Amino acid sequence: MTELSFVCTGVRADRYAAAPTLLFRLRITAADQAARVHAVALRCQIRIEPARRGYRPDEAEALADLFGARSRWGSTLHPLQFAQVSLVVPGFTGETEVDLPVPCTYDMDVAAGRYFHALRDGEVPLLLLFSGTVFAGAGGFQVQPVPWNKEASVRMPVAIWQEMTEAHFPGCGWIRLPSETLDALLAYRSRRALPSWQATIEALLATADGGEPPAPRARHFPGGAARPVTERTAP
């Protein structure tokens, strides 16, 4: 058996990814430093361990929909599933380091997305649980499993998540709505000639608060002066 150990040495945002992606740096070490590992078909489940950090009052308020009131956190602060990814590790002898790419979502309907969005600073305690298949051996190769008890902990700075989401969704967030609700919003926007989704939501919020909805801004037609783009909105 080729015994492997795993350590996560850090996390960073992939600045060149087309979609939000975190890179977990893994150090993989063989117990027998002379053993040749031809490849590892690695699977990794990543969990958030919310009980392993403290929370400010405003963070606790934002997390109420996930864990309830702070007085109940002793029984509700359970681990959250963050991601499950796979990676083929190239061959090595003794020790190697690889990046584990983890695609991320900013969907507020996903518990992990809401959790990260609620945090203002500090670190996120994460647990990486490994499994998979090791191809090793000096002559030919042997096939053996990665034991289920292999794991690694890492504390990811909240600033890394914020940097990643800001790079892909600067100053914005995403809300998923049923088709019927979206159709109603489109009809409302059309009736009031509102120029953007932001103006539509602002008008609805102003009406709900008992105030006057903002006056619609003039739409620009071909030949008119274009309004500078100051926001990024959903299509």
GROMACS .gro file of C-alpha atoms in nm:
model
  235
    1MET     CA    1   0.000   0.000   0.000
    2THR     CA    2   0.118   0.351  -0.084
    3GLU     CA    3   0.009   0.561   0.213
    4LEU     CA    4  -0.067   0.924   0.122
    5SER     CA    5  -0.121   1.224   0.349
    6PHE     CA    6  -0.288   1.552   0.249
    7VAL     CA    7  -0.233   1.908   0.368
    8CYS     CA    8  -0.406   2.222   0.239
    9THR     CA    9  -0.147   2.499   0.248
   10GLY     CA   10  -0.373   2.785   0.135
   11VAL     CA   11  -0.663   2.915  -0.071
   12ARG     CA   12  -0.672   3.187  -0.334
   13ALA     CA   13  -0.912   3.318  -0.596
   14ASP     CA   14  -0.839   3.227  -0.957
   15ARG     CA   15  -0.807   3.572  -1.113
   16TYR     CA   16  -0.816   3.435  -1.469
   17ALA     CA   17  -1.114   3.199  -1.444
   18ALA     CA   18  -1.421   3.266  -1.658
   19ALA     CA   19  -1.648   3.202  -1.358
   20PRO     CA   20  -1.592   3.239  -0.981
   21THR     CA   21  -1.333   2.978  -0.883
   22LEU     CA   22  -1.124   2.911  -0.572
   23LEU     CA   23  -0.790   2.732  -0.589
   24PHE     CA   24  -0.704   2.512  -0.290
   25ARG     CA   25  -0.331   2.437  -0.276
   26LEU     CA   26  -0.277   2.073  -0.178
   27ARG     CA   27   0.045   1.909  -0.065
   28ILE     CA   28   0.034   1.532  -0.113
   29THR     CA   29   0.305   1.324   0.054
   30ALA     CA   30   0.376   0.953   0.023
   31ALA     CA   31   0.485   0.781   0.345
   32ASP     CA   32   0.750   0.597   0.145
   33GLN     CA   33   0.949   0.882  -0.009
   34ALA     CA   34   1.098   0.646  -0.269
   35ALA     CA   35   0.760   0.514  -0.382
   36ARG     CA   36   0.653   0.605  -0.736
   37VAL     CA   37   0.295   0.728  -0.770
   38HIS     CA   38   0.185   0.720  -1.135
   39ALA     CA   39  -0.138   0.919  -1.081
   40VAL     CA   40  -0.416   0.983  -0.832
   41ALA     CA   41  -0.782   1.008  -0.934
   42LEU     CA   42  -0.877   1.229  -0.641
   43ARG     CA   43  -1.223   1.320  -0.516
   44CYS     CA   44  -1.272   1.589  -0.253
   45GLN     CA   45  -1.577   1.691  -0.056
   46ILE     CA   46  -1.549   2.034   0.108
   47ARG     CA   47  -1.757   2.126   0.412
   48ILE     CA   48  -1.802   2.451   0.601
   49GLU     CA   49  -1.771   2.407   0.978
   50PRO     CA   50  -1.957   2.712   1.113
   51ALA     CA   51  -1.919   2.615   1.481
   52ARG     CA   52  -1.542   2.668   1.462
   53ARG     CA   53  -1.554   3.051   1.447
   54GLY     CA   54  -1.724   3.341   1.622
   55TYR     CA   55  -1.976   3.584   1.473
   56ARG     CA   56  -2.044   3.955   1.510
   57PRO     CA   57  -2.401   4.066   1.591
   58ASP     CA   58  -2.468   4.178   1.231
   59GLU     CA   59  -2.334   3.846   1.098
   60ALA     CA   60  -2.552   3.651   1.342
   61GLU     CA   61  -2.857   3.848   1.226
   62ALA     CA   62  -2.779   3.771   0.860
   63LEU     CA   63  -2.739   3.400   0.943
   64ALA     CA   64  -3.073   3.370   1.121
   65ASP     CA   65  -3.243   3.212   0.818
   66LEU     CA   66  -2.978   2.936   0.816
   67PHE     CA   67  -2.929   2.863   1.186
   68GLY     CA   68  -3.212   3.043   1.367
   69ALA     CA   69  -3.163   3.271   1.668
   70ARG     CA   70  -2.821   3.268   1.834
   71SER     CA   71  -2.976   3.105   2.143
   72ARG     CA   72  -3.041   2.792   1.931
   73TRP     CA   73  -2.696   2.767   1.775
   74GLY     CA   74  -2.587   2.494   2.014
   75SER     CA   75  -2.813   2.253   1.821
   76THR     CA   76  -2.837   2.415   1.476
   77LEU     CA   77  -2.478   2.512   1.387
   78HIS     CA   78  -2.414   2.199   1.179
   79PRO     CA   79  -2.161   2.164   0.893
   80LEU     CA   80  -2.270   2.287   0.549
   81GLN     CA   81  -2.187   2.119   0.221
   82PHE     CA   82  -1.980   2.359   0.010
   83ALA     CA   83  -1.853   2.165  -0.291
   84GLN     CA   84  -1.762   1.824  -0.429
   85VAL     CA   85  -1.491   1.819  -0.696
   86SER     CA   86  -1.253   1.580  -0.872
   87LEU     CA   87  -0.892   1.615  -0.984
   88VAL     CA   88  -0.639   1.391  -1.161
   89VAL     CA   89  -0.304   1.438  -0.987
   90PRO     CA   90  -0.005   1.379  -1.219
   91GLY     CA   91   0.262   1.125  -1.127
   92PHE     CA   92   0.519   1.205  -0.860
   93THR     CA   93   0.775   1.050  -0.628
   94GLY     CA   94   0.771   1.135  -0.259
   95GLU     CA   95   0.577   1.461  -0.256
   96THR     CA   96   0.392   1.698  -0.487
   97GLU     CA   97   0.178   2.013  -0.474
   98VAL     CA   98  -0.126   2.077  -0.693
   99ASP     CA   99  -0.408   2.329  -0.720
  100LEU     CA  100  -0.760   2.196  -0.664
  101PRO     CA  101  -1.005   2.421  -0.859
  102VAL     CA  102  -1.343   2.466  -0.692
  103PRO     CA  103  -1.616   2.641  -0.896
  104CYS     CA  104  -1.833   2.864  -0.676
  105THR     CA  105  -2.181   3.010  -0.692
  106TYR     CA  106  -2.318   3.342  -0.572
  107ASP     CA  107  -2.674   3.206  -0.574
  108MET     CA  108  -2.853   3.321  -0.258
  109ASP     CA  109  -3.077   3.013  -0.276
  110VAL     CA  110  -2.772   2.798  -0.194
  111ALA     CA  111  -2.693   2.770   0.177
  112ALA     CA  112  -2.315   2.807   0.126
  113GLY     CA  113  -2.369   3.123  -0.081
  114ARG     CA  114  -2.587   3.280   0.189
  115TYR     CA  115  -2.334   3.182   0.456
  116PHE     CA  116  -2.039   3.346   0.278
  117HIS     CA  117  -2.247   3.655   0.195
  118ALA     CA  118  -2.333   3.703   0.564
  119LEU     CA  119  -1.970   3.718   0.680
  120ARG     CA  120  -1.789   4.052   0.706
  121ASP     CA  121  -1.437   3.953   0.813
  122GLY     CA  122  -1.232   3.681   0.980
  123GLU     CA  123  -1.187   3.330   0.841
  124VAL     CA  124  -1.407   3.045   0.722
  125PRO     CA  125  -1.322   2.703   0.874
  126LEU     CA  126  -1.329   2.441   0.598
  127LEU     CA  127  -1.279   2.064   0.609
  128LEU     CA  128  -1.160   1.875   0.301
  129LEU     CA  129  -1.256   1.506   0.290
  130PHE     CA  130  -1.065   1.295   0.040
  131SER     CA  131  -1.135   0.972  -0.147
  132GLY     CA  132  -1.041   0.829  -0.486
  133THR     CA  133  -0.794   0.589  -0.643
  134VAL     CA  134  -0.411   0.571  -0.634
  135PHE     CA  135  -0.214   0.420  -0.920
  136ALA     CA  136   0.133   0.332  -0.788
  137GLY     CA  137   0.411   0.076  -0.802
  138ALA     CA  138   0.769   0.048  -0.923
  139GLY     CA  139   0.712  -0.226  -1.181
  140GLY     CA  140   0.382  -0.183  -1.362
  141PHE     CA  141   0.127  -0.037  -1.126
  142GLN     CA  142  -0.105  -0.125  -0.843
  143VAL     CA  143  -0.454   0.018  -0.794
  144GLN     CA  144  -0.563   0.105  -0.442
  145PRO     CA  145  -0.820   0.336  -0.283
  146VAL     CA  146  -0.760   0.661  -0.100
  147PRO     CA  147  -0.888   0.580   0.251
  148TRP     CA  148  -1.203   0.762   0.357
  149ASN     CA  149  -1.036   0.887   0.675
  150LYS     CA  150  -0.801   1.116   0.481
  151GLU     CA  151  -0.887   1.481   0.543
  152ALA     CA  152  -0.735   1.828   0.581
  153SER     CA  153  -0.848   2.150   0.748
  154VAL     CA  154  -0.794   2.504   0.627
  155ARG     CA  155  -0.915   2.847   0.740
  156MET     CA  156  -0.995   3.061   0.436
  157PRO     CA  157  -0.995   3.439   0.489
  158VAL     CA  158  -1.338   3.588   0.415
  159ALA     CA  159  -1.158   3.857   0.213
  160ILE     CA  160  -1.067   3.593  -0.050
  161TRP     CA  161  -1.435   3.512  -0.111
  162GLN     CA  162  -1.519   3.882  -0.125
  163GLU     CA  163  -1.235   3.947  -0.371
  164MET     CA  164  -1.353   3.664  -0.595
  165THR     CA  165  -1.720   3.765  -0.606
  166GLU     CA  166  -1.635   4.133  -0.652
  167ALA     CA  167  -1.416   4.048  -0.951
  168HIS     CA  168  -1.704   3.867  -1.128
  169PHE     CA  169  -2.007   4.055  -0.991
  170PRO     CA  170  -1.881   4.403  -0.900
  171GLY     CA  171  -2.124   4.566  -0.659
  172CYS     CA  172  -2.402   4.322  -0.755
  173GLY     CA  173  -2.583   4.011  -0.638
  174TRP     CA  174  -2.819   3.759  -0.796
  175ILE     CA  175  -3.176   3.664  -0.708
  176ARG     CA  176  -3.358   3.373  -0.874
  177LEU     CA  177  -3.732   3.424  -0.926
  178PRO     CA  178  -4.016   3.202  -1.055
  179SER     CA  179  -4.129   3.274  -1.411
  180GLU     CA  180  -4.465   3.412  -1.295
  181THR     CA  181  -4.296   3.663  -1.063
  182LEU     CA  182  -4.049   3.765  -1.333
  183ASP     CA  183  -4.335   3.819  -1.581
  184ALA     CA  184  -4.514   4.039  -1.327
  185LEU     CA  185  -4.198   4.243  -1.272
  186LEU     CA  186  -4.148   4.282  -1.646
  187ALA     CA  187  -4.505   4.407  -1.683
  188TYR     CA  188  -4.457   4.654  -1.395
  189ARG     CA  189  -4.130   4.778  -1.544
  190SER     CA  190  -4.289   4.820  -1.886
  191ARG     CA  191  -4.593   5.010  -1.752
  192ARG     CA  192  -4.373   5.260  -1.571
  193ALA     CA  193  -4.107   5.280  -1.847
  194LEU     CA  194  -3.833   5.206  -1.596
  195PRO     CA  195  -3.484   5.184  -1.750
  196SER     CA  196  -3.333   4.902  -1.540
  197TRP     CA  197  -3.406   4.628  -1.288
  198GLN     CA  198  -3.248   4.842  -1.018
  199ALA     CA  199  -3.496   5.123  -1.088
  200THR     CA  200  -3.781   4.869  -1.086
  201ILE     CA  201  -3.688   4.730  -0.744
  202GLU     CA  202  -3.629   5.082  -0.605
  203ALA     CA  203  -3.976   5.186  -0.720
  204LEU     CA  204  -4.135   4.882  -0.555
  205LEU     CA  205  -3.943   4.938  -0.229
  206ALA     CA  206  -4.041   5.304  -0.221
  207THR     CA  207  -4.407   5.212  -0.269
  208ALA     CA  208  -4.386   4.945   0.003
  209ASP     CA  209  -4.236   5.200   0.245
  210GLY     CA  210  -4.515   5.444   0.177
  211GLY     CA  211  -4.295   5.686  -0.016
  212GLU     CA  212  -4.319   5.818  -0.365
  213PRO     CA  213  -4.166   5.595  -0.629
  214PRO     CA  214  -3.880   5.761  -0.815
  215ALA     CA  215  -3.968   5.920  -1.145
  216PRO     CA  216  -3.864   5.705  -1.442
  217ARG     CA  217  -3.557   5.822  -1.625
  218ALA     CA  218  -3.589   5.899  -1.992
  219ARG     CA  219  -3.516   5.612  -2.226
  220HIS     CA  220  -3.254   5.675  -2.490
  221PHE     CA  221  -3.332   5.601  -2.851
  222PRO     CA  222  -3.099   5.584  -3.150
  223GLY     CA  223  -2.947   5.925  -3.203
  224GLY     CA  224  -2.985   6.026  -2.839
  225ALA     CA  225  -2.703   6.074  -2.590
  226ALA     CA  226  -2.610   5.750  -2.418
  227ARG     CA  227  -2.620   5.739  -2.038
  228PRO     CA  228  -2.285   5.627  -1.889
  229VAL     CA  229  -2.289   5.273  -1.754
  230THR     CA  230  -2.249   5.295  -1.377
  231GLU     CA  231  -2.385   4.956  -1.274
  232ARG     CA  232  -2.379   4.596  -1.380
  233THR     CA  233  -2.719   4.432  -1.390
  234ALA     CA  234  -2.854   4.090  -1.476
  235PRO     CA  235  -2.956   4.037  -1.840
   0.00000   0.00000   0.00000
